[in-house]
Amino acid sequence: MANRKLRFFQNAYFTKQELDKVSAFVRDSGTTLILPYDQFIEHDCRHLEAESDSGNPDYIMQLGIEGKYNAVAIHYGLAKRFWKKYKNKIPLILKVNGKTSIPSQARALSTHTSFVEDAAEIGAAGVGYTLYYGSPREDEDIPQLARVRKECEKYGLPLIVWAYPRGEAIDAKGGRDSSYALESAARMATEMGATIIKSNVPKAAPKGFLENSAVPEYYKKVEAELSGLNPVQAKRERIKRVVKAAQGIPVLFSGGSEISDEDLLNNAKYCMEGGCFGFIFGRNMWKRPKDRALEITKQLLALLDEQRA
Amino acid sequence: MANRKLRFFQNAYFTKQELDKVSAFVRDSGTTLILPYDQFIEHDCRHLEAESDSGNPDYIMQLGIEGKYNAVAIHYGLAKRFWKKYKNKIPLILKVNGKTSIPSQARALSTHTSFVEDAAEIGAAGVGYTLYYGSPREDEDIPQLARVRKECEKYGLPLIVWAYPRGEAIDAKGGRDSSYALESAARMATEMGATIIKSNVPKAAPKGFLENSAVPEYYKKVEAELSGLNPVQAKRERIKRVVKAAQGIPVLFSGGSEISDEDLLNNAKYCMEGGCFGFIFGRNMWKRPKDRALEITKQLLALLDEQRA
Amino acid sequence: MANRKLRFFQNAYFTKQELDKVSAFVRDSGTTLILPYDQFIEHDCRHLEAESDSGNPDYIMQLGIEGKYNAVAIHYGLAKRFWKKYKNKIPLILKVNGKTSIPSQARALSTHTSFVEDAAEIGAAGVGYTLYYGSPREDEDIPQLARVRKECEKYGLPLIVWAYPRGEAIDAKGGRDSSYALESAARMATEMGATIIKSNVPKAAPKGFLENSAVPEYYKKVEAELSGLNPVQAKRERIKRVVKAAQGIPVLFSGGSEISDEDLLNNAKYCMEGGCFGFIFGRNMWKRPKDRALEITKQLLALLDEQRA
Amino acid sequence: MANRKLRFFQNAYFTKQELDKVSAFVRDSGTTLILPYDQFIEHDCRHLEAESDSGNPDYIMQLGIEGKYNAVAIHYGLAKRFWKKYKNKIPLILKVNGKTSIPSQARALSTHTSFVEDAAEIGAAGVGYTLYYGSPREDEDIPQLARVRKECEKYGLPLIVWAYPRGEAIDAKGGRDSSYALESAARMATEMGATIIKSNVPKAAPKGFLENSAVPEYYKKVEAELSGLNPVQAKRERIKRVVKAAQGIPVLFSGGSEISDEDLLNNAKYCMEGGCFGFIFGRNMWKRPKDRALEITKQLLALLDEQRA
Amino acid sequence: MANRKLRFFQNAYFTKQELDKVSAFVRDSGTTLILPYDQFIEHDCRHLEAESDSGNPDYIMQLGIEGKYNAVAIHYGLAKRFWKKYKNKIPLILKVNGKTSIPSQARALSTHTSFVEDAAEIGAAGVGYTLYYGSPREDEDIPQLARVRKECEKYGLPLIVWAYPRGEAIDAKGGRDSSYALESAARMATEMGATIIKSNVPKAAPKGFLENSAVPEYYKKVEAELSGLNPVQAKRERIKRVVKAAQGIPVLFSGGSEISDEDLLNNAKYCMEGGCFGFIFGRNMWKRPKDRALEITKQLLALLDEQRA
């Protein structure tokens, strides 16, 4: 039913146009699993070190199709040169901004690798945008996102915001993986009009970090609240808090660096329990050998399709 | 009567178009009470620490409606995803610029989170813009505001300028809460063509501050004039001076950080006596438990509706 | 007669369109007296310290009308909210750029507070633009002025350039009040296509300044030429030199900081003898008590209307 | 056959429009040899030191025609003033960005010397763009390239990306000639939508370089893998890796600084074996005496036309 | 004959449109003499120190007309206010960019004082643009020039590029008057599509300069080649080299600082022998007493008209 399928889109207002597009990459169970493959811009070629044909866009498309992913999230070059060959088999989220990890990240800003108009022309089901929450160049990032949002509305395209804390001030005040920073970033994406938010799973503050004088009182308080819980409880709570910060805008969690099958599935379970809309798992999938990737994908989909709503 | 209703708009020229829109968020008594909720961009998520459901936009809309606020002032994401559900019940002021408090504020500039065209399309009754008076980046802020003003005229939308002193030079010369800086900022908003000005309530100079060599003679003189008064008299005088600086452009005062019920109502009374047009109280409302918020709101509205004109 | 009225516009080519507009703020005697009131952007609120109602735009408009000034020069907010009420009684010069004195002035740039299109729409008789001659940001200032000039041509509006030396290099090489800098600035305005130039009255180099190694030989030579004259002769000569530097583009002199009646009238006389087109006197007028301001204005007008051509 | 001719364009999707243009500068054997002559912008006039008439664009055009090159790659001035005279005899790749080597290269950015629209109007068969992979100004470079790519699509023009690692961070982390950097740069070009990629032939890390703390683990690993090979094997492997990084987007190798005939032909052979699409050899051609340049060109063409596919 | 008249435009391709305009400022002998008068922007007012009425634009126009100059090269303000009065008597080259010498020249960039559209509207025969070859801001200069070139094509206007080495890197590596820098700058102008190039006459490296570590090997080699010649031979050779660097784009030489009649005429003779298209002599003309300026102009014209082709 439409109701079940779009159950994550009932706590806030969405236009009919964007929900029509969203439907293209949502499972009948209302959840989604997206295969991101923008890392060859973000991280040089380091992910070629893999037990799979990780550098090959054709491989990725096939993995996405065979694994029954709901979409791939890629930059324009790959969309044009590779996805186009598979376009009826897997929907496209066009990532419209990016940067490398080569220069200093202290004042990170991710700029256009393509445009929303490209997404519309090529037949994308959605647009991806990376917001570097808290970066000293947020004064350029925020209006850039506002224009992307406006363009998405023009073409009726859903906007997925990668809500990533980043930059020297975040490093000093919270750390990019902190609950403090990730919750605030998710909220920022809601404030900016995201259709869907992508977040990383928050982590506890590194030992001693909270003693830095730049750390805000609020962050200390958040950590104090969570410090009484055991690690699993704390992780669950951190996940729930991000979902809550987004206030009804569906949240996708990413997988981050490569982890074990068990950790991956456990994390996924906690995320589902925490109310997440789905996953956007890249490295953990396309760097595994194909058979293992397909196997774990299958388990993940089962998890996503468990009756819950 | 229109006359009583628009009595704060009689000391300067306003177009018929903007007054029509203004009427939507003015009380019959000619005053207004606006509920601002842009703090989740400006201040990370720290305001989740509250005795209310402070992070929930639905809660805010309901508080605004139940409390009979004259408008909510929010960013585009919340307007699109939440306000839209309540749009016939409470008018919208769309805040079109914002920034976080994460990076250095020394060269503060607040950039577009949405555009005046968005305000027109979504059905806003007005536009909010933050001007960082005296910031080293005023060279970007001033023309940005000029363009917003021009766009507001195009759509017939009233422009509310948050007239906020900010940046390293203000910190050295006056302090963001000084009469010196707030009066000058309010005046700047008038010079730029604001329809309505939002100001903070000025405070006395911190002890010893006036001895800094960067402090202008004029600021010292202002403080000398006020130093003979008792604290309440001084506060009243400071408020009147801001209203006077605006020269007929109606002034809203904000509540600032959370204060006690008594202080809040006293401050409000002084502001009313000082000739203010109304209030824009956020944290002091939505961080209180709902019943207490509604109670104090009621008292505030009574104050606003007292016969005065 | 048109001839006498436009006698200051006969040494260079002006379009019929711009002269038609110029006529609106020129006296029959061919001179002009303009009341500038942009100082509440440029100088915070310090000019509220006055024996008049100096902060009140209505007061200024009335002073302008009663004093028979030929125009007021103000920013857009005041034009829209106040001048509009008096628009048939006194012409408007719309000042389209401005900045505060709060941040560092080392790299001064004055940016748009409104646009030439606003001037045309509101019915201004002319446009005012501040050029910071010699500022390190002249690379932004010069093309901004070029675009303003082009827009003025489009709407047939005369362009009055405030030709102000400014910035760290001027401070090191000449000083903003030097003949060296003011003559060069006036000439720059001519080169850029000004219709009318506003200059300050130059002053002798401060004691010892010429010994600085950054001071150009040419400046030293200028001062050497003038050093043989007595102060009054020197002042007359300095004024003449600015008028000559402008090469037929009419020059208005400003009054600068507040001075005594006698000094003001003497300065004015020297300026008239030096061939100036008129005056743009603000603080010296609207900070005096109204009766004294009107009295001195009257004397000034008499001076301006003395038979000379 | 078209098949053989466009055999390098079968591993990814290309539009019919761009392949039509590509055909103009591809040999029947499916390969290409391009004569670049943008070095008089990039390298001052140092290449006048040559045994040929190296500074003379007419000479270059004639060399290109006599040598049966498939295209010349030049900036707009030379295209307009010189190529136009030969336009039916040799296709044009218009290089649309450039910079000199005079100022610091630490934050290199290559900006427009002409525009894609110029390429279309003058009748170019393709567009050349230099991407400085990893430069601190990649935030300007990436969207500039995105816009060039978009314009190329508008006019149906193939886009050749000079994928050049550059800037202070590359110098610290990899070196502009490293496999690490060149592979990542080639991949970046693919991600951005290049039709064809130009790369330099990678070199081994300079002695001791890998011990620098800034060098990424991945780079060390790459070098470790290659360290067991003899120099010729290693060179072949490095070439193959760049071709693989491009993932089906054809790769041209450049000649770099002047080398001996033998080295040039050997390098070319390794590149062909590595799967490259062709060569873009400038200095090694037009700085040789014409007869030797023609002779070696002939040998190179023979190599390019050897049956392989 | 057209042939003789346009003989300097036969070594490269020029459009019919631009040659029609060029014809307006070329002598029957095929050469040209242009009177530049942009120095009152570039050099403050220092050139008022002269034995002529050097600051007076009318004087300049009259000098140009009486001296039978082929064009004046001035900024827009002078063109509009003064040249317009003489427009049928002497053609106009509109200089569209400029800067003062007041701020630091380390990162020189010359920005728009007017636009190519202005040149077309006012009836100019050509456009002048200053390129600061090698400046750290060449990344802004180069695309600005590319757009000016494109606009010139749109209006069919010839583009004269002032090819001036400038900025901290040039100062360190070559010096703005070096053969090394001037040849490279002239070549850059050719690469960018100039119709005509203006160069200064190169000078030998200052004593000891070549020992600086920043000086490129190529520059040292150039100087070594020229060091065997006597000063006159060397000067002739330096001139020829600039003309050669331009590769068929006609070169005008400027006069630079004021020199004696004899030096001026000797220099001019060497330039003519070196194949230059003509001269653009300002200070050396309008700072001389008028009779001497006219006398030397006459001699210069005789030189320009000597049978040579």
Short mmCIF file of C-alpha atoms in Angstrom, two decimals, chain A residues 10-15 18 133-140 142-144 146-147 149-150 153 169-170 173 180 183-185 187-196 216-218 221 225 241 244-249, chain B residues 37-49 53-58 60 74-82 84-85 98-105 109-115 117-118 121 137 140 144:
data_model
loop_
_atom_site.label_atom_id
_atom_site.label_comp_id
_atom_site.label_asym_id
_atom_site.label_seq_id
_atom_site.Cartn_x
_atom_site.Cartn_y
_atom_site.Cartn_z
CA GLN A 10 3.92 11.04 7.03
CA ASN A 11 5.36 13.11 9.81
CA ALA A 12 6.06 16.15 7.72
CA TYR A 13 4.70 17.72 4.56
CA PHE A 14 6.05 16.55 1.20
CA THR A 15 4.81 17.54 -2.23
CA GLU A 18 8.67 14.64 -4.70
CA TYR A 133 27.81 21.56 8.91
CA GLY A 134 29.85 24.02 10.94
CA SER A 135 32.58 24.59 8.37
CA PRO A 136 34.06 28.11 8.26
CA ARG A 137 32.76 28.23 4.70
CA GLU A 138 29.16 27.50 5.67
CA ASP A 139 28.46 31.02 4.42
CA GLU A 140 28.98 29.64 0.91
CA ILE A 142 24.24 27.26 2.99
CA PRO A 143 23.13 29.43 0.05
CA GLN A 144 24.50 26.84 -2.38
CA ALA A 146 19.35 26.73 -0.74
CA ARG A 147 19.72 27.08 -4.50
CA ARG A 149 16.79 22.89 -2.90
CA LYS A 150 15.04 25.50 -5.02
CA GLU A 153 11.53 21.94 -6.26
CA ALA A 169 35.70 24.45 14.39
CA ILE A 170 33.81 21.15 14.50
CA LYS A 173 34.19 21.78 19.50
CA TYR A 180 26.51 16.76 19.39
CA GLU A 183 22.35 15.77 15.65
CA SER A 184 22.88 19.44 14.91
CA ALA A 185 23.81 18.65 11.32
CA ARG A 187 18.58 19.25 12.23
CA MET A 188 20.24 21.78 9.95
CA ALA A 189 19.28 19.62 6.96
CA THR A 190 15.66 19.65 8.15
CA GLU A 191 15.80 23.42 8.53
CA MET A 192 17.10 23.73 4.98
CA GLY A 193 14.29 21.69 3.46
CA ALA A 194 15.85 18.27 2.84
CA THR A 195 13.50 15.50 1.69
CA ILE A 196 15.75 12.84 3.21
CA PRO A 216 30.39 23.52 24.47
CA GLU A 217 28.55 22.85 27.70
CA TYR A 218 25.72 21.28 25.77
CA LYS A 221 25.75 17.41 28.97
CA GLU A 225 23.46 11.70 29.81
CA ARG A 241 18.66 11.07 18.96
CA LYS A 244 14.66 12.73 16.59
CA ALA A 245 16.79 15.72 15.64
CA ALA A 246 15.55 15.34 12.06
CA GLN A 247 11.98 15.73 13.31
CA GLY A 248 10.11 13.67 10.80
CA ILE A 249 12.45 14.01 7.85
CA TYR B 37 12.06 29.56 15.98
CA ASP B 38 15.23 29.98 13.95
CA GLN B 39 17.45 29.03 16.86
CA PHE B 40 18.07 25.47 15.71
CA ILE B 41 20.15 26.90 12.90
CA GLU B 42 21.76 29.63 14.95
CA HIS B 43 22.58 27.67 18.13
CA ASP B 44 23.11 23.98 17.31
CA CYS B 45 20.70 21.74 19.28
CA ARG B 46 21.38 23.14 22.71
CA HIS B 47 17.79 24.26 23.15
CA LEU B 48 16.66 20.66 23.35
CA GLU B 49 17.50 21.05 27.01
CA ASP B 53 9.09 19.49 23.44
CA SER B 54 11.30 22.33 22.24
CA GLY B 55 12.81 20.56 19.26
CA ASN B 56 9.50 19.69 17.67
CA PRO B 57 8.25 22.06 15.00
CA ASP B 58 4.71 20.74 15.37
CA ILE B 60 5.95 25.12 18.12
CA ILE B 74 11.16 30.23 10.85
CA HIS B 75 13.50 29.02 8.14
CA TYR B 76 12.28 27.52 4.89
CA GLY B 77 12.63 23.83 5.75
CA LEU B 78 10.32 24.17 8.72
CA ALA B 79 7.98 26.40 6.77
CA LYS B 80 7.67 23.89 3.97
CA ARG B 81 7.54 20.71 6.03
CA PHE B 82 5.58 21.89 9.08
CA LYS B 84 2.27 24.35 5.66
CA LYS B 85 0.06 22.04 7.69
CA GLY B 98 21.11 32.25 8.82
CA LYS B 99 24.35 30.79 10.10
CA THR B 100 25.49 28.50 12.87
CA SER B 101 27.49 29.47 15.93
CA ILE B 102 30.15 26.83 15.23
CA PRO B 103 32.82 28.74 13.26
CA SER B 104 34.44 31.95 14.44
CA GLN B 105 32.01 34.85 14.74
CA LEU B 109 27.88 37.08 7.82
CA SER B 110 24.48 35.48 7.59
CA THR B 111 23.73 34.10 4.14
CA HIS B 112 20.65 32.86 2.34
CA THR B 113 18.87 29.79 3.64
CA SER B 114 16.05 30.63 1.26
CA PHE B 115 14.96 33.50 -0.93
CA GLU B 117 10.75 34.40 -3.94
CA ASP B 118 10.30 31.35 -1.68
CA GLU B 121 5.49 31.32 -3.23
CA ARG B 137 31.88 41.56 6.13
CA GLU B 140 28.72 41.73 1.61
CA GLN B 144 22.65 41.40 0.21
#
